PDB file of C-alpha atoms and ligand atoms in Angstrom:
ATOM      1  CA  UNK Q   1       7.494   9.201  20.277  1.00 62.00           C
ATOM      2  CA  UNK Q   2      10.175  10.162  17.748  1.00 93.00           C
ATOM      3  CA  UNK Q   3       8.702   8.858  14.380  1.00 96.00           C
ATOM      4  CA  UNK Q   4      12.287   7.618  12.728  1.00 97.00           C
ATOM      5  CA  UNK Q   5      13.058   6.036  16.003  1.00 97.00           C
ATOM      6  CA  UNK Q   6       9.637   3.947  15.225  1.00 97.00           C
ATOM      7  CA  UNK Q   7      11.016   3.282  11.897  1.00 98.00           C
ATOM      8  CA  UNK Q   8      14.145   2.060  12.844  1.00 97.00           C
ATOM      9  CA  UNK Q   9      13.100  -0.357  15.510  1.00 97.00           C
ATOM     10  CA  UNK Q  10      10.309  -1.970  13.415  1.00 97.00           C
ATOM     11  CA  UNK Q  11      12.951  -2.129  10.449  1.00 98.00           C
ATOM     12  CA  UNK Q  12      15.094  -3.804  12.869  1.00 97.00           C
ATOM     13  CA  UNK Q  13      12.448  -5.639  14.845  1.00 95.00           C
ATOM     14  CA  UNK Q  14      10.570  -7.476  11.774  1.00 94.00           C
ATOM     15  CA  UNK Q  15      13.968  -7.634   9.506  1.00 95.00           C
ATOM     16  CA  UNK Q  16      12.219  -5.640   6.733  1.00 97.00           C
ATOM     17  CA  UNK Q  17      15.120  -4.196   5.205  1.00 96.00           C
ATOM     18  CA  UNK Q  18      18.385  -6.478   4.226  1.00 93.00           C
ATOM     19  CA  UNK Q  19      21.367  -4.578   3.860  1.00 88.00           C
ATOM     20  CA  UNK Q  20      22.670  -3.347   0.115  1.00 92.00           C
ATOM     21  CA  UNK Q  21      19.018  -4.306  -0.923  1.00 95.00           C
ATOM     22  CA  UNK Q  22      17.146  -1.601  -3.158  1.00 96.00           C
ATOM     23  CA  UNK Q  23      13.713  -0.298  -2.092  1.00 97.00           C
ATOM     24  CA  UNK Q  24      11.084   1.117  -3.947  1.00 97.00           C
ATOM     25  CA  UNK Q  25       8.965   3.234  -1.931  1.00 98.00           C
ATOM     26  CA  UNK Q  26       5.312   3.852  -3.299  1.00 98.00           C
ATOM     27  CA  UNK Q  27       4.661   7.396  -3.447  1.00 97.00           C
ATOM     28  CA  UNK Q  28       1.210   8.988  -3.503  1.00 95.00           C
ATOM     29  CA  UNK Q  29       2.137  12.562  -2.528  1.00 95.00           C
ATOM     30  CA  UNK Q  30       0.637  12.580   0.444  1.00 96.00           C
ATOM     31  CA  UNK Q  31       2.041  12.758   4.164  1.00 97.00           C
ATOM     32  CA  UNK Q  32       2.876   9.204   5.223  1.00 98.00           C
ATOM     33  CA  UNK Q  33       4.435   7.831   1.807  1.00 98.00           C
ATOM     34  CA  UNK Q  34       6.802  11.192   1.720  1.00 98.00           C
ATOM     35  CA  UNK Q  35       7.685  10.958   5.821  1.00 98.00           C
ATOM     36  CA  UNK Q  36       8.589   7.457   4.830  1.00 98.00           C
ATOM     37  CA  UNK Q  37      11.167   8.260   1.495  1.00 98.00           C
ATOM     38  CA  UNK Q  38      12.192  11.483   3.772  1.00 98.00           C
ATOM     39  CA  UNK Q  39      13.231   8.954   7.000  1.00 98.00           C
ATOM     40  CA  UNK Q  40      14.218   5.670   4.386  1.00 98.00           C
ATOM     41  CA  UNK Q  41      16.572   8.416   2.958  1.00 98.00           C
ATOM     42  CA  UNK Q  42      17.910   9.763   6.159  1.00 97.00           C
ATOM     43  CA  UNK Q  43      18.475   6.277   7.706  1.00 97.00           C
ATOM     44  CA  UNK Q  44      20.912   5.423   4.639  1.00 97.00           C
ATOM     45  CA  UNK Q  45      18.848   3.047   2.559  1.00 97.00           C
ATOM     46  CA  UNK Q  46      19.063   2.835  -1.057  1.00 97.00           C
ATOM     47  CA  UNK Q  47      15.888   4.010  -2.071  1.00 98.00           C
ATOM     48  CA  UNK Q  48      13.485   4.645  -5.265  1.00 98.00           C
ATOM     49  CA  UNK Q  49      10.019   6.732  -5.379  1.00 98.00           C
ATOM     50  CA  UNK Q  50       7.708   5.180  -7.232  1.00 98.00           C
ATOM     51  CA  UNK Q  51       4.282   6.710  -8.334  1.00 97.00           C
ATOM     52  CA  UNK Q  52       1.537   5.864  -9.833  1.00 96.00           C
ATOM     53  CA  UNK Q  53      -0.308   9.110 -11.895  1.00 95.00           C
ATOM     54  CA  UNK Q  54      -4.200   8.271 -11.350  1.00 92.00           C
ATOM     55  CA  UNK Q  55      -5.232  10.522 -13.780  1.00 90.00           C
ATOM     56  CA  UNK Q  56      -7.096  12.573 -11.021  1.00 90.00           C
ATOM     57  CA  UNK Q  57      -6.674  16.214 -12.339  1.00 90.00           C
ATOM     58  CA  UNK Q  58      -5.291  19.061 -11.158  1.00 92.00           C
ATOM     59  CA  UNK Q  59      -4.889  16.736  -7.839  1.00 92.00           C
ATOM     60  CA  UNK Q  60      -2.427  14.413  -9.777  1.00 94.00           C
ATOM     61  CA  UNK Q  61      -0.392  17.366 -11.705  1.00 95.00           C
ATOM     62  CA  UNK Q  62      -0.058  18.627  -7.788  1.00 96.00           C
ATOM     63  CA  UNK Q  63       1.196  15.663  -6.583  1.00 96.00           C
ATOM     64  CA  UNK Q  64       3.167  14.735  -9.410  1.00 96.00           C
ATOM     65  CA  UNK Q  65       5.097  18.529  -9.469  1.00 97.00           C
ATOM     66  CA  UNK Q  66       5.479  18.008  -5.465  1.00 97.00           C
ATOM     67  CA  UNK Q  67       7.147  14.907  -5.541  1.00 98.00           C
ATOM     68  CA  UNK Q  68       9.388  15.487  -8.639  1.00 98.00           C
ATOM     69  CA  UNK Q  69      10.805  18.631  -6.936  1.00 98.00           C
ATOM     70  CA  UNK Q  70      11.040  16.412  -3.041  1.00 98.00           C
ATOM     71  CA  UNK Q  71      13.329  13.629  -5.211  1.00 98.00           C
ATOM     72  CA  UNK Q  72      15.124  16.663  -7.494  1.00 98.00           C
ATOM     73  CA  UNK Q  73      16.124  17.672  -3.891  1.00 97.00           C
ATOM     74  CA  UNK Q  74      17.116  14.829  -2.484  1.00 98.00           C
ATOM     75  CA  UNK Q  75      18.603  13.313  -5.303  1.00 98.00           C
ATOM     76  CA  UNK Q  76      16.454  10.676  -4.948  1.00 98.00           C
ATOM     77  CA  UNK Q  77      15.956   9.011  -8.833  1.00 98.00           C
ATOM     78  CA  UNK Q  78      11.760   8.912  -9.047  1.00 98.00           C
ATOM     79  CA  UNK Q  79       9.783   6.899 -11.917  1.00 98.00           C
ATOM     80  CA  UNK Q  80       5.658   8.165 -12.100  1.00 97.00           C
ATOM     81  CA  UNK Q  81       4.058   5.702 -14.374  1.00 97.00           C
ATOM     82  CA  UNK Q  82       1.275   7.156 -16.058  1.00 95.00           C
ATOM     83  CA  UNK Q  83      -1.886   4.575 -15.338  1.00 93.00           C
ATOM     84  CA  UNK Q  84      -3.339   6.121 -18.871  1.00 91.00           C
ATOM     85  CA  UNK Q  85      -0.556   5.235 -20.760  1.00 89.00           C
ATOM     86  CA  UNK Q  86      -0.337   1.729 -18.719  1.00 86.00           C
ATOM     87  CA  UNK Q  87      -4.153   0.708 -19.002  1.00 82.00           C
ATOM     88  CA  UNK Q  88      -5.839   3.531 -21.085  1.00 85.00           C
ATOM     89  CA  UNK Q  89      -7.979   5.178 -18.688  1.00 87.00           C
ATOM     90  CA  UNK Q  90      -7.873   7.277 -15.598  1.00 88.00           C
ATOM     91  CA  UNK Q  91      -9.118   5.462 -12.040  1.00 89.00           C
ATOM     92  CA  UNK Q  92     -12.397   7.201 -12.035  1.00 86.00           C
ATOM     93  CA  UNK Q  93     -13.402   5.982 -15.309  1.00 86.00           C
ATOM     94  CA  UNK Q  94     -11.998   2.682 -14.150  1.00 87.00           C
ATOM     95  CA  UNK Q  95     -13.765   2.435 -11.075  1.00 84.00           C
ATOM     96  CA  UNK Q  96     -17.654   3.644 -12.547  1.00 84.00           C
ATOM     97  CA  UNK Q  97     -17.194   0.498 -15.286  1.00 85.00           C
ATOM     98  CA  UNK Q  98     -15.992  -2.491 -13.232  1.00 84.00           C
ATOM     99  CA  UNK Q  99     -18.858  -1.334 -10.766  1.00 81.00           C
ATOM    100  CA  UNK Q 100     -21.379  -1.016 -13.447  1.00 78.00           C
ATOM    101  CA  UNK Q 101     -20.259  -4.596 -14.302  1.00 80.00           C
ATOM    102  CA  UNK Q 102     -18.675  -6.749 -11.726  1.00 77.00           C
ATOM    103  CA  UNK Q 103     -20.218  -4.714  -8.797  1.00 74.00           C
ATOM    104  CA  UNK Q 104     -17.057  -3.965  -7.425  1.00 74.00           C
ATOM    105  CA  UNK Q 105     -16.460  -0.807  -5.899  1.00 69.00           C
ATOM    106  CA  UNK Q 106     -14.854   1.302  -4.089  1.00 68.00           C
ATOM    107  CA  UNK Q 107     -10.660   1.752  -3.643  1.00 79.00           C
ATOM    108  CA  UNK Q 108     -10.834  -2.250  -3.742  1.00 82.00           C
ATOM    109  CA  UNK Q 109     -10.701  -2.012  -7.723  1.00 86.00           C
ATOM    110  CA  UNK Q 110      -7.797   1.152  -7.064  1.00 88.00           C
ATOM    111  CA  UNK Q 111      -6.043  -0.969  -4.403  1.00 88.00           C
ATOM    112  CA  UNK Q 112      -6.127  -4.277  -7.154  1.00 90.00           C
ATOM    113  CA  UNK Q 113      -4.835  -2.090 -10.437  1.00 92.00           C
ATOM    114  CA  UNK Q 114      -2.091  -0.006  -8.038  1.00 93.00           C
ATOM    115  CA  UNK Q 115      -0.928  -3.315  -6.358  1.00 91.00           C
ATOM    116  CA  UNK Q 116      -0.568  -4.595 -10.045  1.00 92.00           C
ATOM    117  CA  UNK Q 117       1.307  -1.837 -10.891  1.00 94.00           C
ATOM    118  CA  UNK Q 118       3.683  -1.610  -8.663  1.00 94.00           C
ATOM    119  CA  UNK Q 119       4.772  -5.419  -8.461  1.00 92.00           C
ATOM    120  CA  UNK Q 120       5.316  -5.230 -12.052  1.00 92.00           C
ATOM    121  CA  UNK Q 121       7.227  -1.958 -11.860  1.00 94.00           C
ATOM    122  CA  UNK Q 122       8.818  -2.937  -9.160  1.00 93.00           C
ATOM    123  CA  UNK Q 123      10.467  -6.054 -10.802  1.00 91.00           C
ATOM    124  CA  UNK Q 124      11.341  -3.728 -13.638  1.00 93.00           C
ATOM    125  CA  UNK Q 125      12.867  -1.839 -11.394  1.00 95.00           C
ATOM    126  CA  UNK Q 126      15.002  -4.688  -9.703  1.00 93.00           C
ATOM    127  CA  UNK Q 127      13.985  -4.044  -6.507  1.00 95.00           C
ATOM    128  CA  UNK Q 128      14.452  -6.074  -3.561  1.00 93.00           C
ATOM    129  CA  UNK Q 129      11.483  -4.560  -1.547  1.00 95.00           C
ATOM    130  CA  UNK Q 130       8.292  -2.734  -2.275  1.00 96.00           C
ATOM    131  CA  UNK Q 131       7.715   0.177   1.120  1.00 97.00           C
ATOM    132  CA  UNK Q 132       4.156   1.683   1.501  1.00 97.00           C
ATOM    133  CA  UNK Q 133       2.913   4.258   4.044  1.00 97.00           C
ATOM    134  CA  UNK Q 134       0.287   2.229   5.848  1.00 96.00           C
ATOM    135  CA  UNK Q 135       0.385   3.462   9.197  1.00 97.00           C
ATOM    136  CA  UNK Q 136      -1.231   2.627  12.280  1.00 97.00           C
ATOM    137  CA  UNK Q 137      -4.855   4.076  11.803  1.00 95.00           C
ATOM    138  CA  UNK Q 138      -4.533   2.211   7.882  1.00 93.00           C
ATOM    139  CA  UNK Q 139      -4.040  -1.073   9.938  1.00 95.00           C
ATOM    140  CA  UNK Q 140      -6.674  -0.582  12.541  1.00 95.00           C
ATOM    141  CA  UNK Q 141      -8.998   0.204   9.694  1.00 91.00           C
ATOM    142  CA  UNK Q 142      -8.324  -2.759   7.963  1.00 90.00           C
ATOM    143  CA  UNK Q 143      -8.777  -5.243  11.056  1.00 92.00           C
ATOM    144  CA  UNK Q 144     -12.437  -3.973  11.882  1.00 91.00           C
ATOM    145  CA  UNK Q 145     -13.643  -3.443   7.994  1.00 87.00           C
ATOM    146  CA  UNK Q 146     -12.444  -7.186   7.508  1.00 87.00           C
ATOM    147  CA  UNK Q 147     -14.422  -7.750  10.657  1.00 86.00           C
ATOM    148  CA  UNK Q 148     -17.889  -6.420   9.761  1.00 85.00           C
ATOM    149  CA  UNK Q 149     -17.696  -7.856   6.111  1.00 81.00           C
ATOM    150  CA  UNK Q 150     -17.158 -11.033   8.468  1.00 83.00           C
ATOM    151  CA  UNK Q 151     -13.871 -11.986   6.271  1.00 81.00           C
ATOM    152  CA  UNK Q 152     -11.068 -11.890   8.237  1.00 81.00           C
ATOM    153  CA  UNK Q 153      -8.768 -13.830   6.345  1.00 78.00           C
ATOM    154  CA  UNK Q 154      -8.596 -10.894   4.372  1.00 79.00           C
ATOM    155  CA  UNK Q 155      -6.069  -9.478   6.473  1.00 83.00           C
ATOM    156  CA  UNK Q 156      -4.119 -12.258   6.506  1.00 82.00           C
ATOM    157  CA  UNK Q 157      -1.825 -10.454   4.983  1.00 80.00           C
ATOM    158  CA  UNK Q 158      -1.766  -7.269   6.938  1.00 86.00           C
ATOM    159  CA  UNK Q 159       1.581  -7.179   8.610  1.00 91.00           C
ATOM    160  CA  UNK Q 160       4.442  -5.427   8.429  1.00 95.00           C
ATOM    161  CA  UNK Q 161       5.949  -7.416   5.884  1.00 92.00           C
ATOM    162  CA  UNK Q 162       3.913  -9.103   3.631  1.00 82.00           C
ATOM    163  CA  UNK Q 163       4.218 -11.379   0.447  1.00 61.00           C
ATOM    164  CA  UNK Q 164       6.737 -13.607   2.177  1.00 48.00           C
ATOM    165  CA  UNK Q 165       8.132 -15.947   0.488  1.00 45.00           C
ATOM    166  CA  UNK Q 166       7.611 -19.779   1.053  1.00 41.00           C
ATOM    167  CA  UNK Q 167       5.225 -21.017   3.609  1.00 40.00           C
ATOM    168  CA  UNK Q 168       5.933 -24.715   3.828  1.00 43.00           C
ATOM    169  CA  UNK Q 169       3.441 -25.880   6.275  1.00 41.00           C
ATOM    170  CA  UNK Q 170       1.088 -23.800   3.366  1.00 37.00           C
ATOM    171  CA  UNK Q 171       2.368 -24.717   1.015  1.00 37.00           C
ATOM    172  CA  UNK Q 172       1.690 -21.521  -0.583  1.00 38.00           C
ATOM    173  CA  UNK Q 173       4.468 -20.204  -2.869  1.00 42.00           C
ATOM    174  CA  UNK Q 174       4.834 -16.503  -3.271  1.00 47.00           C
ATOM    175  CA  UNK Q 175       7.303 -16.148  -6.251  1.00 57.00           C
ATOM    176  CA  UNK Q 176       6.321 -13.149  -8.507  1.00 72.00           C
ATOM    177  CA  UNK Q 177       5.245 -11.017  -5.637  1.00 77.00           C
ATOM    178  CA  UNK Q 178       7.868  -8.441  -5.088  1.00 83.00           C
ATOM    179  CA  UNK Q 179       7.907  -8.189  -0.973  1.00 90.00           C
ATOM    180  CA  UNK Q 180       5.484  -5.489   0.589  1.00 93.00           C
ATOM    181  CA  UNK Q 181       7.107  -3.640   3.636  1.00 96.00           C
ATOM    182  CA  UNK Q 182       5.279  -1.482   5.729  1.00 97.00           C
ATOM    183  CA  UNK Q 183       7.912   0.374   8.352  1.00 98.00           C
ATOM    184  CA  UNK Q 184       5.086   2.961   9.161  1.00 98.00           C
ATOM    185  CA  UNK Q 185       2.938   0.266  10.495  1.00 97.00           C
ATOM    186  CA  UNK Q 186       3.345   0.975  14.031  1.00 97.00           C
ATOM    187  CA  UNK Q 187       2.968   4.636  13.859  1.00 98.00           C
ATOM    188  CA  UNK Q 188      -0.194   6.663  14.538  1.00 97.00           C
ATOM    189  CA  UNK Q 189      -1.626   9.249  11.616  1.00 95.00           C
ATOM    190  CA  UNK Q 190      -1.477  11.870  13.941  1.00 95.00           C
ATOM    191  CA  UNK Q 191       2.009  11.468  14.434  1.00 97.00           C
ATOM    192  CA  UNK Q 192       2.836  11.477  11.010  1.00 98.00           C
ATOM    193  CA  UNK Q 193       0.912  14.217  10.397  1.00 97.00           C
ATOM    194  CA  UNK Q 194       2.998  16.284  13.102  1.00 97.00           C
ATOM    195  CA  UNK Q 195       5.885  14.902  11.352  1.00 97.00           C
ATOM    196  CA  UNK Q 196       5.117  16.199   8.059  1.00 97.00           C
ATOM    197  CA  UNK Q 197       4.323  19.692   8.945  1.00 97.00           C
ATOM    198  CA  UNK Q 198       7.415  20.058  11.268  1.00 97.00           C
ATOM    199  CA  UNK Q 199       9.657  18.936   8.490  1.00 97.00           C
ATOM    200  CA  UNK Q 200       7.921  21.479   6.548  1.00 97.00           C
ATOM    201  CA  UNK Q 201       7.132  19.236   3.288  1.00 97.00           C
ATOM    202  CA  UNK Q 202       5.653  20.826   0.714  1.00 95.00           C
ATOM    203  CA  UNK Q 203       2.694  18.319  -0.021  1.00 96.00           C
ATOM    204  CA  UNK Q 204      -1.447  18.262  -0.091  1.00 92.00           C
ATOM    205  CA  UNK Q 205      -3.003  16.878   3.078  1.00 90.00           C
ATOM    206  CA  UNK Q 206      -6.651  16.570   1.010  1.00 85.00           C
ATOM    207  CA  UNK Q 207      -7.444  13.540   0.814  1.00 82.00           C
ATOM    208  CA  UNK Q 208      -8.261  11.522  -2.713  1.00 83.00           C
ATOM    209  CA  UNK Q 209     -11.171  12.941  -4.456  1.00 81.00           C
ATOM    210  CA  UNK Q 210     -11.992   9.648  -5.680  1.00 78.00           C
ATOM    211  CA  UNK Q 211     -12.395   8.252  -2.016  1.00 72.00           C
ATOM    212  CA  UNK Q 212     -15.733   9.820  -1.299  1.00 65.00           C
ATOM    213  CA  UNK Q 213     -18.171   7.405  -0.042  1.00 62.00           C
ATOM    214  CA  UNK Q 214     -15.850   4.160   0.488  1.00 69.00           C
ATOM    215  CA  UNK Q 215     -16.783   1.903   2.953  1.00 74.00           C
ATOM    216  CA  UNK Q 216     -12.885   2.913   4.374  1.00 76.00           C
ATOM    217  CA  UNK Q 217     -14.193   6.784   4.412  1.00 77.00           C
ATOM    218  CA  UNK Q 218     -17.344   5.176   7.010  1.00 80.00           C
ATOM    219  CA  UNK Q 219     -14.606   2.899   8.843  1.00 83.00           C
ATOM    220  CA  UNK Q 220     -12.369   5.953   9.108  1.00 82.00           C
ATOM    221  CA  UNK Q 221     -15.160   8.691  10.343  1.00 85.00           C
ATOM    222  CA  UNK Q 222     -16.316   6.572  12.778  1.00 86.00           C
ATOM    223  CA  UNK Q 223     -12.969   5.258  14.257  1.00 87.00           C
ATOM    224  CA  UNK Q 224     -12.204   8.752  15.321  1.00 86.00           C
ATOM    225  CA  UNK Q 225     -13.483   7.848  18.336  1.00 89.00           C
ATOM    226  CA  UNK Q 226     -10.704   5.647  19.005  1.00 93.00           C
ATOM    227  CA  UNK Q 227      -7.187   6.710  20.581  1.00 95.00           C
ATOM    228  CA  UNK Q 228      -3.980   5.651  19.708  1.00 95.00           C
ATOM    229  CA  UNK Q 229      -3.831   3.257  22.249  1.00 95.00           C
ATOM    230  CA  UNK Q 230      -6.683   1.698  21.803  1.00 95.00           C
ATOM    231  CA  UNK Q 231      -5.956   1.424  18.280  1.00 95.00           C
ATOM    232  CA  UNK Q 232      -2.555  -0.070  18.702  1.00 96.00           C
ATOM    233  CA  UNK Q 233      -4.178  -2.605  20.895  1.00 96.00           C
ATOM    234  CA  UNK Q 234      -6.336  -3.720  18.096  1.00 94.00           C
ATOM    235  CA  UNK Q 235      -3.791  -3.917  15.856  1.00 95.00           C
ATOM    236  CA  UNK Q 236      -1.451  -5.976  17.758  1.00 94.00           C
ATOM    237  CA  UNK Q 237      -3.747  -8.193  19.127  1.00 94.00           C
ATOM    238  CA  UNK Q 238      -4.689  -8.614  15.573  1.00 93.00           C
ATOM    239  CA  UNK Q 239      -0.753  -9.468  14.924  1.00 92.00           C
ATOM    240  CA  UNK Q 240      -0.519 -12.215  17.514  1.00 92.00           C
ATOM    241  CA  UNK Q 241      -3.560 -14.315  15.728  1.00 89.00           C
ATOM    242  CA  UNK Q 242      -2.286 -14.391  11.851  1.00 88.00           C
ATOM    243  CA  UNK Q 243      -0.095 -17.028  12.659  1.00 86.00           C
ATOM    244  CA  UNK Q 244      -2.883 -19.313  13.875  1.00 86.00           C
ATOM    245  CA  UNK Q 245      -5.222 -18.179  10.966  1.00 82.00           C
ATOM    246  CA  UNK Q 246      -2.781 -18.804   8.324  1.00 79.00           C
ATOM    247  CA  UNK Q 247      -2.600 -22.463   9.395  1.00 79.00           C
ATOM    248  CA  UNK Q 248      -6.704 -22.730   9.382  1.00 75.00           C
ATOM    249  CA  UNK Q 249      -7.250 -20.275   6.430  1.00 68.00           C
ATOM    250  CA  UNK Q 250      -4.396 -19.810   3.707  1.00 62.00           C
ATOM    251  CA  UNK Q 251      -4.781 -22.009   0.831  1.00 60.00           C
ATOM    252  CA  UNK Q 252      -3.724 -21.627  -2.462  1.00 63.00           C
ATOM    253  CA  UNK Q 253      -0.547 -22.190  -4.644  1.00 72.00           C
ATOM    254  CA  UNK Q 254       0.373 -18.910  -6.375  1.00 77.00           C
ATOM    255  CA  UNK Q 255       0.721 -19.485  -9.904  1.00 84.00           C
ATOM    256  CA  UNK Q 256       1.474 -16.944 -13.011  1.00 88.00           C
ATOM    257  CA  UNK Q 257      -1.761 -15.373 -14.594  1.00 91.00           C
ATOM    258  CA  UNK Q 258      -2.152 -16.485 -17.853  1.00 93.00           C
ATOM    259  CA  UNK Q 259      -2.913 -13.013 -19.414  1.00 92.00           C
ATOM    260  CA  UNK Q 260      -0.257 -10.922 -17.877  1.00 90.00           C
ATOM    261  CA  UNK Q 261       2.214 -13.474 -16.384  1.00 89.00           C
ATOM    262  CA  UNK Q 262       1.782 -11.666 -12.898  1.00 89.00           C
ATOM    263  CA  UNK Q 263       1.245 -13.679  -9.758  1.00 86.00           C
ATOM    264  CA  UNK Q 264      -2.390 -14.828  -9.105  1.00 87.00           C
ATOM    265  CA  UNK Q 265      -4.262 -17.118  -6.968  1.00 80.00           C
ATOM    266  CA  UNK Q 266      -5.990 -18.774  -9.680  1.00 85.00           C
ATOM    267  CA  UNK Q 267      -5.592 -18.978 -13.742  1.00 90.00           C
ATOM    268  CA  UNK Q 268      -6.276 -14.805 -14.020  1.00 92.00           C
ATOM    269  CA  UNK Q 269      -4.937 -12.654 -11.578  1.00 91.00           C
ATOM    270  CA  UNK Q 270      -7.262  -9.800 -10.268  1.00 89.00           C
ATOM    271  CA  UNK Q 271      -6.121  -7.311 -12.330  1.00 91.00           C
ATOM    272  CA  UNK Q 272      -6.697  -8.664 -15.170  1.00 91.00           C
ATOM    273  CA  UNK Q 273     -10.656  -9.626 -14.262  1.00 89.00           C
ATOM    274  CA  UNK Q 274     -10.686  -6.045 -14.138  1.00 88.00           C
ATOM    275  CA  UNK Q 275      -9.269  -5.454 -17.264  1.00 85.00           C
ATOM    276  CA  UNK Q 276     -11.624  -8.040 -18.697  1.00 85.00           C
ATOM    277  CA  UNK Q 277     -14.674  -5.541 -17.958  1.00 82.00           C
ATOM    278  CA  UNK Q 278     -12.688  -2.981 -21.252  1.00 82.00           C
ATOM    279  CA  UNK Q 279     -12.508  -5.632 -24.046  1.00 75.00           C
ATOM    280  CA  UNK Q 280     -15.735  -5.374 -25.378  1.00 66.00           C
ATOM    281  CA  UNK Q 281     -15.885  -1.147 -25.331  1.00 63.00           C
TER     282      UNK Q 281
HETATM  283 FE1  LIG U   1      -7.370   4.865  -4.937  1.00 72.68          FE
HETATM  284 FE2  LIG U   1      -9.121   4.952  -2.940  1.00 72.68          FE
HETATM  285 FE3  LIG U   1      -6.564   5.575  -2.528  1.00 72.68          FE
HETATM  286 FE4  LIG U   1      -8.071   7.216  -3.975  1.00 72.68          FE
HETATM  287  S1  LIG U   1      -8.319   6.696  -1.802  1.00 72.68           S
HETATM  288  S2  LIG U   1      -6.017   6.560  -4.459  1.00 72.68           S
HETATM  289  S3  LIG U   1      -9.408   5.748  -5.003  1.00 72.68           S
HETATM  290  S4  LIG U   1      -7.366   3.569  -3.106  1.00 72.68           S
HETATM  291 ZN1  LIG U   2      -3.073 -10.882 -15.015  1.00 72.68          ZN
END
């Protein structure tokens, strides 16, 4: 199926996009979040790349130079915020302490500090909406890992918009969370993947270096069993239960984090716990 076709119609179908509005689009340099600034672009929408340099060698200055030259082309204006200069160390060196002391691991601390990141930048940015590349095989992914760890309601929030804004039967305020759209939701890897090499885009298809050995990388190797179809299914069926979940699950009245003045569910946001682990070195 034609890819910006997909885009359109879940645009249109989930009301991600308001007219006028301004959306940043998180760029990592890879296929899906440069298909999605390409189509964005084509389909009219005011648009802003924004990406986060991980501090991941010669892979960053790639994907840095590669998207600096894709937005120099299509005058599209681009901000890469250095996570050095933000936090003082690269994601590696991030991810080896806060497992060494808060035993978390994995892109879960990456996922945390980059979600951090670009809610913050995106409010400096004044932007209306936040788009990321999660596609189809990102969703099906997260719907069985939440499974196995037996925690569904973490994916409470997987849909293709997210961070919405009041939910009074909830509750649950969302102020300070810039809205999370995901127009690629629908659309298979695979596809993108054709998409990116037709349109010829000048961009690494490696994937992180600093993924190796994620619980996602398992998910991921052994969901290649799965076809589209199948994992469409999953997804959707997924879709039609959040409502009901929400009402049993959701809790919790956003407030601002005391340390950064970000959104959080309770008094310290989960960036910050992070940060925490660097105070004493
Ligand atoms: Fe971060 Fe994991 Fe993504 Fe690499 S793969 S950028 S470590 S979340
Ligand atoms: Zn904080």
């Amino acid at each position: 199926m034609d890819i910006e076709k997909q885009v359109r119609d879940t645009i249109e179908k989930y009301n991600l996009i308001e007219k006028g509005e301004k959306v940043v689009v998180a760029l990592s340099g890879g296929k899906d979040s440069t298909s999605l600034l390409y189509i964005l672009h084509k389909l009219g929408y005011n648009v802003h790349g924004l990406m986060i340099d991980l501090d991941l060698g010669e892979w960053s200055k790639i994907h840095n130079k590669n998207m600096t030259e894709f937005c120099k082309e299509l005058k599209i204006p681009l901000t890469i915020v250095d996570l050095k200069k933000e936090f003082g160390h690269g994601i590696c060196y991030i991810k080896a302490i806060v497992k060494k002391q808060k035993n978390l691991s994995g892109c879960t601390v990456c996922g945390i500090i980059k979600r951090w990141i670009l809610n913050k930048w995106a409010k400096k940015l004044k932007a209306d909406k936040i788009a990321t590349g999660h596609n189809l095989d990102d969703e099906t992914q997260t719907v069985l890992m939440n499974f196995l760890k037996g925690n569904v309601m973490l994916g409470l929030n997987s849909t293709p918009m997210t961070g919405i804004i009041v939910d009074e039967d909830l509750k649950c305020k969302t102020s300070g969370f810039a809205q999370r759209i995901k127009p690629l939701f629908f659309v298979p890897e695979s596809e993108i993947r054709n998409y990116a090499q037709k349109m010829k885009f000048k961009i690494l298809y490696d994937r992180c270096p600093c993924a190796i050995g994620t619980y996602r990388v398992e998910t991921r190797a052994w969901m290649a069993k799965l076809n589209d179809s199948q994992k469409m299914k999953i997804v959707e069926n997924f879709q039609k239960e959040i409502p009901r979940l929400k009402k049993k699950f959701a809790s919790g009245q956003i407030q601002e984090c005391k340390y950064c003045g970000e959104p959080a569910r309770g008094e310290i946001c989960n960036a910050c716990r992070i940060f925490e682990c660097f105070k004493e070195l």
